[in-house]
PDB file of C-alpha atoms in Angstrom:
ATOM      1  CA  MET A   1     127.008 109.277  94.398  1.00 48.00           C
ATOM      2  CA  ASN A   2     124.639 107.014  91.660  1.00 71.00           C
ATOM      3  CA  LYS A   3     124.163 108.451  88.427  1.00 88.00           C
ATOM      4  CA  VAL A   4     120.484 110.068  88.614  1.00 96.00           C
ATOM      5  CA  LYS A   5     119.085 108.293  85.754  1.00 98.00           C
ATOM      6  CA  ILE A   6     115.560 109.278  83.895  1.00 98.00           C
ATOM      7  CA  LEU A   7     113.484 107.676  81.207  1.00 98.00           C
ATOM      8  CA  GLY A   8     111.004 109.613  79.308  1.00 98.00           C
ATOM      9  CA  LEU A   9     108.589 107.510  77.451  1.00 98.00           C
ATOM     10  CA  GLY A  10     106.241 109.353  74.769  1.00 98.00           C
ATOM     11  CA  GLY A  11     102.944 107.783  73.653  1.00 98.00           C
ATOM     12  CA  SER A  12     102.561 109.568  70.149  1.00 98.00           C
ATOM     13  CA  PRO A  13     102.347 107.377  66.920  1.00 97.00           C
ATOM     14  CA  ARG A  14     103.250 110.938  65.135  1.00 96.00           C
ATOM     15  CA  GLU A  15     106.836 110.709  64.274  1.00 96.00           C
ATOM     16  CA  ASN A  16     108.380 114.353  65.129  1.00 96.00           C
ATOM     17  CA  GLY A  17     105.465 115.269  66.469  1.00 97.00           C
ATOM     18  CA  ASN A  18     104.714 117.949  69.475  1.00 98.00           C
ATOM     19  CA  THR A  19     104.613 114.674  72.233  1.00 98.00           C
ATOM     20  CA  ASP A  20     108.022 113.840  70.534  1.00 98.00           C
ATOM     21  CA  ILE A  21     109.302 117.726  70.953  1.00 98.00           C
ATOM     22  CA  LEU A  22     108.366 118.034  74.975  1.00 98.00           C
ATOM     23  CA  ILE A  23     110.048 114.748  75.912  1.00 98.00           C
ATOM     24  CA  ASP A  24     112.809 115.542  74.005  1.00 98.00           C
ATOM     25  CA  THR A  25     112.658 119.028  76.576  1.00 98.00           C
ATOM     26  CA  PHE A  26     111.527 117.467  79.650  1.00 98.00           C
ATOM     27  CA  LEU A  27     114.945 115.727  79.099  1.00 98.00           C
ATOM     28  CA  LYS A  28     117.506 118.029  77.950  1.00 98.00           C
ATOM     29  CA  GLY A  29     116.272 119.851  81.316  1.00 98.00           C
ATOM     30  CA  ALA A  30     117.160 116.815  83.241  1.00 98.00           C
ATOM     31  CA  GLU A  31     120.622 116.378  81.364  1.00 98.00           C
ATOM     32  CA  ALA A  32     121.197 120.034  82.143  1.00 98.00           C
ATOM     33  CA  ALA A  33     120.958 118.964  85.895  1.00 97.00           C
ATOM     34  CA  GLY A  34     123.722 115.872  85.594  1.00 97.00           C
ATOM     35  CA  ALA A  35     120.865 113.326  85.095  1.00 98.00           C
ATOM     36  CA  GLU A  36     121.293 110.222  82.429  1.00 98.00           C
ATOM     37  CA  THR A  37     118.550 110.091  80.492  1.00 98.00           C
ATOM     38  CA  LYS A  38     117.206 107.815  77.968  1.00 98.00           C
ATOM     39  CA  LYS A  39     113.988 108.066  75.719  1.00 98.00           C
ATOM     40  CA  VAL A  40     111.604 105.803  74.327  1.00 98.00           C
ATOM     41  CA  LEU A  41     109.183 105.953  71.864  1.00 98.00           C
ATOM     42  CA  LEU A  42     106.295 103.607  72.225  1.00 98.00           C
ATOM     43  CA  ARG A  43     105.599 103.553  69.124  1.00 98.00           C
ATOM     44  CA  ASP A  44     108.963 101.749  68.294  1.00 98.00           C
ATOM     45  CA  TYR A  45     108.025  98.940  70.488  1.00 98.00           C
ATOM     46  CA  SER A  46     105.580  95.763  69.912  1.00 97.00           C
ATOM     47  CA  ILE A  47     103.671  95.964  73.413  1.00 97.00           C
ATOM     48  CA  GLU A  48     100.498  93.735  73.457  1.00 97.00           C
ATOM     49  CA  SER A  49      97.882  94.252  75.155  1.00 97.00           C
ATOM     50  CA  CYS A  50      97.452  92.499  78.877  1.00 97.00           C
ATOM     51  CA  ILE A  51      94.864  89.818  78.259  1.00 96.00           C
ATOM     52  CA  GLY A  52      94.001  89.163  82.061  1.00 94.00           C
ATOM     53  CA  CYS A  53      95.748  86.040  82.481  1.00 94.00           C
ATOM     54  CA  GLU A  54      97.236  86.474  85.931  1.00 90.00           C
ATOM     55  CA  ALA A  55     100.416  84.314  84.955  1.00 92.00           C
ATOM     56  CA  CYS A  56     102.615  87.281  86.271  1.00 91.00           C
ATOM     57  CA  ARG A  57     100.781  87.251  90.070  1.00 86.00           C
ATOM     58  CA  LYS A  58     102.522  83.824  90.495  1.00 84.00           C
ATOM     59  CA  ASP A  59     106.054  84.200  88.185  1.00 86.00           C
ATOM     60  CA  GLY A  60     106.843  88.135  88.849  1.00 84.00           C
ATOM     61  CA  ARG A  61     107.340  88.667  85.214  1.00 87.00           C
ATOM     62  CA  CYS A  62     104.900  88.652  82.009  1.00 93.00           C
ATOM     63  CA  THR A  63     105.365  85.379  80.903  1.00 91.00           C
ATOM     64  CA  LYS A  64     102.734  85.465  78.138  1.00 93.00           C
ATOM     65  CA  PHE A  65     104.312  87.423  75.412  1.00 95.00           C
ATOM     66  CA  HIS A  66     107.794  88.173  74.722  1.00 94.00           C
ATOM     67  CA  ASP A  67     107.558  91.415  73.306  1.00 97.00           C
ATOM     68  CA  GLY A  68     108.733  95.002  73.796  1.00 97.00           C
ATOM     69  CA  MET A  69     108.184  95.166  77.351  1.00 97.00           C
ATOM     70  CA  GLU A  70     110.950  92.433  78.054  1.00 96.00           C
ATOM     71  CA  LEU A  71     113.288  95.568  76.716  1.00 96.00           C
ATOM     72  CA  LEU A  72     111.498  97.956  79.101  1.00 97.00           C
ATOM     73  CA  TYR A  73     111.017  96.064  82.049  1.00 96.00           C
ATOM     74  CA  PRO A  74     114.905  96.435  82.936  1.00 96.00           C
ATOM     75  CA  GLU A  75     114.932 100.234  82.300  1.00 97.00           C
ATOM     76  CA  ILE A  76     111.863 101.050  84.387  1.00 97.00           C
ATOM     77  CA  GLU A  77     113.614  99.522  87.523  1.00 96.00           C
ATOM     78  CA  GLU A  78     117.079 101.029  86.689  1.00 96.00           C
ATOM     79  CA  CYS A  79     115.657 104.429  86.352  1.00 97.00           C
ATOM     80  CA  LYS A  80     113.963 106.279  89.237  1.00 97.00           C
ATOM     81  CA  GLY A  81     112.953 109.199  87.414  1.00 98.00           C
ATOM     82  CA  LEU A  82     110.302 108.546  85.075  1.00 98.00           C
ATOM     83  CA  ILE A  83     108.526 110.956  82.399  1.00 98.00           C
ATOM     84  CA  LEU A  84     105.177 109.474  80.572  1.00 98.00           C
ATOM     85  CA  GLY A  85     103.658 111.699  77.781  1.00 98.00           C
ATOM     86  CA  SER A  86     100.618 111.119  75.460  1.00 98.00           C
ATOM     87  CA  PRO A  87      98.943 113.342  73.431  1.00 98.00           C
ATOM     88  CA  THR A  88      94.962 113.530  74.282  1.00 98.00           C
ATOM     89  CA  TYR A  89      93.231 110.687  72.255  1.00 98.00           C
ATOM     90  CA  ASN A  90      89.173 110.792  72.671  1.00 97.00           C
ATOM     91  CA  TYR A  91      89.389 112.329  76.228  1.00 98.00           C
ATOM     92  CA  ASN A  92      92.518 110.005  77.087  1.00 98.00           C
ATOM     93  CA  ILE A  93      95.900 108.530  75.936  1.00 98.00           C
ATOM     94  CA  THR A  94      96.839 106.696  73.454  1.00 98.00           C
ATOM     95  CA  SER A  95      96.891 102.878  72.821  1.00 98.00           C
ATOM     96  CA  SER A  96      99.868 102.357  73.129  1.00 98.00           C
ATOM     97  CA  MET A  97     100.420 104.405  76.472  1.00 98.00           C
ATOM     98  CA  LYS A  98      97.835 102.118  78.180  1.00 98.00           C
ATOM     99  CA  SER A  99      99.175  99.271  76.740  1.00 98.00           C
ATOM    100  CA  PHE A 100     102.343  99.832  78.320  1.00 98.00           C
ATOM    101  CA  ILE A 101     101.064 101.177  81.803  1.00 98.00           C
ATOM    102  CA  ASP A 102      98.544  97.659  81.972  1.00 97.00           C
ATOM    103  CA  ARG A 103     101.711  95.831  81.390  1.00 97.00           C
ATOM    104  CA  LEU A 104     103.363  97.052  84.641  1.00 97.00           C
ATOM    105  CA  TYR A 105     101.223  94.809  86.182  1.00 96.00           C
ATOM    106  CA  PRO A 106     103.822  92.301  87.401  1.00 96.00           C
ATOM    107  CA  TYR A 107     105.171  94.848  89.702  1.00 97.00           C
ATOM    108  CA  TYR A 108     102.392  94.515  91.870  1.00 95.00           C
ATOM    109  CA  ASN A 109     101.930  92.009  94.885  1.00 92.00           C
ATOM    110  CA  PHE A 110      98.484  90.699  95.929  1.00 89.00           C
ATOM    111  CA  THR A 111      97.185  89.423  99.049  1.00 88.00           C
ATOM    112  CA  ASP A 112      95.033  86.193  98.974  1.00 86.00           C
ATOM    113  CA  ASP A 113      91.877  87.593 100.233  1.00 89.00           C
ATOM    114  CA  ARG A 114      88.854  89.297  98.396  1.00 88.00           C
ATOM    115  CA  PRO A 115      89.252  91.994  97.236  1.00 90.00           C
ATOM    116  CA  ARG A 116      92.526  91.341  97.136  1.00 86.00           C
ATOM    117  CA  LYS A 117      94.817  94.559  98.549  1.00 92.00           C
ATOM    118  CA  TYR A 118      98.071  95.234  96.745  1.00 92.00           C
ATOM    119  CA  SER A 119     101.268  96.670  97.282  1.00 95.00           C
ATOM    120  CA  SER A 120     103.940  97.769  94.911  1.00 97.00           C
ATOM    121  CA  LYS A 121     107.656  95.984  94.486  1.00 96.00           C
ATOM    122  CA  LEU A 122     108.660 100.045  93.325  1.00 97.00           C
ATOM    123  CA  ALA A 123     107.283 101.440  95.811  1.00 97.00           C
ATOM    124  CA  ASP A 124     109.883 102.504  98.711  1.00 97.00           C
ATOM    125  CA  GLN A 125     112.594 103.702  96.382  1.00 97.00           C
ATOM    126  CA  ASP A 126     112.396 107.314  96.391  1.00 97.00           C
ATOM    127  CA  ARG A 127     111.045 106.879  92.477  1.00 98.00           C
ATOM    128  CA  LYS A 128     109.643 110.306  91.171  1.00 98.00           C
ATOM    129  CA  ALA A 129     107.472 111.098  87.881  1.00 98.00           C
ATOM    130  CA  ILE A 130     106.019 113.420  85.213  1.00 98.00           C
ATOM    131  CA  VAL A 131     103.687 113.396  83.109  1.00 98.00           C
ATOM    132  CA  PHE A 132     102.071 115.201  80.451  1.00 98.00           C
ATOM    133  CA  SER A 133      99.232 115.518  77.651  1.00 98.00           C
ATOM    134  CA  ILE A 134      98.499 117.810  74.776  1.00 98.00           C
ATOM    135  CA  CYS A 135      95.390 118.121  72.983  1.00 97.00           C
ATOM    136  CA  GLU A 136      94.397 120.448  70.093  1.00 97.00           C
ATOM    137  CA  GLN A 137      91.483 122.285  72.174  1.00 97.00           C
ATOM    138  CA  LEU A 138      92.039 125.198  74.439  1.00 97.00           C
ATOM    139  CA  ASP A 139      89.764 124.033  76.888  1.00 97.00           C
ATOM    140  CA  ILE A 140      91.428 121.928  79.333  1.00 95.00           C
ATOM    141  CA  LYS A 141      88.407 119.896  79.954  1.00 97.00           C
ATOM    142  CA  GLU A 142      89.042 118.200  76.837  1.00 97.00           C
ATOM    143  CA  MET A 143      91.710 116.682  77.741  1.00 98.00           C
ATOM    144  CA  GLY A 144      89.329 114.555  79.212  1.00 98.00           C
ATOM    145  CA  PHE A 145      90.843 111.616  82.008  1.00 97.00           C
ATOM    146  CA  ALA A 146      94.734 111.684  79.941  1.00 98.00           C
ATOM    147  CA  LEU A 147      96.663 113.202  83.192  1.00 98.00           C
ATOM    148  CA  GLU A 148      95.172 110.868  85.440  1.00 98.00           C
ATOM    149  CA  ALA A 149      95.776 107.944  83.517  1.00 98.00           C
ATOM    150  CA  MET A 150      99.001 108.658  83.729  1.00 98.00           C
ATOM    151  CA  GLU A 151      99.600 110.119  87.041  1.00 98.00           C
ATOM    152  CA  MET A 152      97.148 107.196  89.038  1.00 98.00           C
ATOM    153  CA  PRO A 153      98.860 104.294  88.220  1.00 98.00           C
ATOM    154  CA  LEU A 154     102.383 105.362  88.615  1.00 98.00           C
ATOM    155  CA  GLU A 155     101.499 106.753  92.142  1.00 98.00           C
ATOM    156  CA  ALA A 156      99.934 103.332  92.716  1.00 98.00           C
ATOM    157  CA  LEU A 157     102.760 102.058  91.957  1.00 98.00           C
ATOM    158  CA  GLY A 158     105.099 104.338  94.223  1.00 98.00           C
ATOM    159  CA  TYR A 159     106.342 107.031  92.432  1.00 98.00           C
ATOM    160  CA  THR A 160     105.637 110.650  93.361  1.00 98.00           C
ATOM    161  CA  VAL A 161     104.111 112.469  90.617  1.00 98.00           C
ATOM    162  CA  ILE A 162     105.998 115.877  91.409  1.00 98.00           C
ATOM    163  CA  GLU A 163     104.766 117.809  87.898  1.00 98.00           C
ATOM    164  CA  LYS A 164     101.777 117.368  85.705  1.00 98.00           C
ATOM    165  CA  LEU A 165     101.557 119.343  82.385  1.00 98.00           C
ATOM    166  CA  PRO A 166      98.444 119.885  80.228  1.00 98.00           C
ATOM    167  CA  VAL A 167      99.347 121.073  77.185  1.00 98.00           C
ATOM    168  CA  THR A 168      96.640 123.045  75.123  1.00 98.00           C
ATOM    169  CA  GLY A 169      95.806 124.681  71.930  1.00 97.00           C
ATOM    170  CA  TYR A 170      98.221 121.965  69.964  1.00 97.00           C
ATOM    171  CA  PHE A 171      97.588 119.637  67.229  1.00 95.00           C
ATOM    172  CA  ASP A 172      99.979 120.395  64.022  1.00 96.00           C
ATOM    173  CA  ARG A 173     103.052 118.365  63.796  1.00 96.00           C
ATOM    174  CA  GLY A 174     105.681 120.413  65.780  1.00 96.00           C
ATOM    175  CA  ALA A 175     103.927 123.578  66.543  1.00 97.00           C
ATOM    176  CA  VAL A 176     104.650 123.439  70.482  1.00 98.00           C
ATOM    177  CA  SER A 177     108.506 124.210  69.274  1.00 97.00           C
ATOM    178  CA  LYS A 178     107.575 127.980  68.836  1.00 97.00           C
ATOM    179  CA  ASP A 179     105.975 127.902  72.530  1.00 98.00           C
ATOM    180  CA  SER A 180     108.799 129.131  74.608  1.00 98.00           C
ATOM    181  CA  GLU A 181     106.771 129.525  77.715  1.00 98.00           C
ATOM    182  CA  VAL A 182     105.987 125.624  77.414  1.00 98.00           C
ATOM    183  CA  LEU A 183     109.224 124.562  76.371  1.00 98.00           C
ATOM    184  CA  LYS A 184     110.658 126.505  79.273  1.00 98.00           C
ATOM    185  CA  LYS A 185     108.341 124.780  81.577  1.00 98.00           C
ATOM    186  CA  ALA A 186     109.402 121.176  80.234  1.00 98.00           C
ATOM    187  CA  PHE A 187     112.713 122.199  80.842  1.00 98.00           C
ATOM    188  CA  GLU A 188     112.883 123.327  84.349  1.00 98.00           C
ATOM    189  CA  ALA A 189     110.479 120.659  85.322  1.00 98.00           C
ATOM    190  CA  GLY A 190     112.984 117.944  83.970  1.00 98.00           C
ATOM    191  CA  LYS A 191     115.888 119.916  85.413  1.00 98.00           C
ATOM    192  CA  GLN A 192     113.644 120.067  88.608  1.00 98.00           C
ATOM    193  CA  LEU A 193     113.128 115.738  88.537  1.00 98.00           C
ATOM    194  CA  ALA A 194     116.847 115.489  87.921  1.00 98.00           C
ATOM    195  CA  LEU A 195     117.796 117.194  91.529  1.00 97.00           C
ATOM    196  CA  SER A 196     115.121 115.800  93.617  1.00 97.00           C
ATOM    197  CA  LEU A 197     116.296 112.600  92.660  1.00 97.00           C
ATOM    198  CA  ARG A 198     120.027 113.185  94.038  1.00 93.00           C
TER     199      ARG A 198
END
């Protein structure tokens, strides 16, 4: 049986913050279920914003930029499991997570009519994902669109999102490490993601 591979991507610019801690916890859960994991912190990669040049429709790859995405495309293709996490910035995800998601555009196929219909090169591969976001306020409405901003593009690409985890009430660096209930949820979700990919 092929090894289950899961990629965890953190969109926080803050080192050792709550997003980093939760990415680690999800991945520990996946490892406990026998998965091979890799952590990617988007702040360590230079990722240009998509400029809508459309060259990737013809080339099948982003040929406009030679940046961190060239390292991440093979990782995405190899790992059937994906975990995306971002702190809530102004009711949404961070700019680094948004740039990463926008640069997944080469995985779409488009028809020639208008409006163009699309399909995904990653579809029908039993790909699954988890998304999570953290915000300081207790009211989940203050999280805005952060979870959906990650969930909807993944679903369009053919992933089944098996867990959406909102984490509220945390801002100080690393504060979530004291919340055993949230950590348990993250660990178990990571474990379930790995088991679902077997």
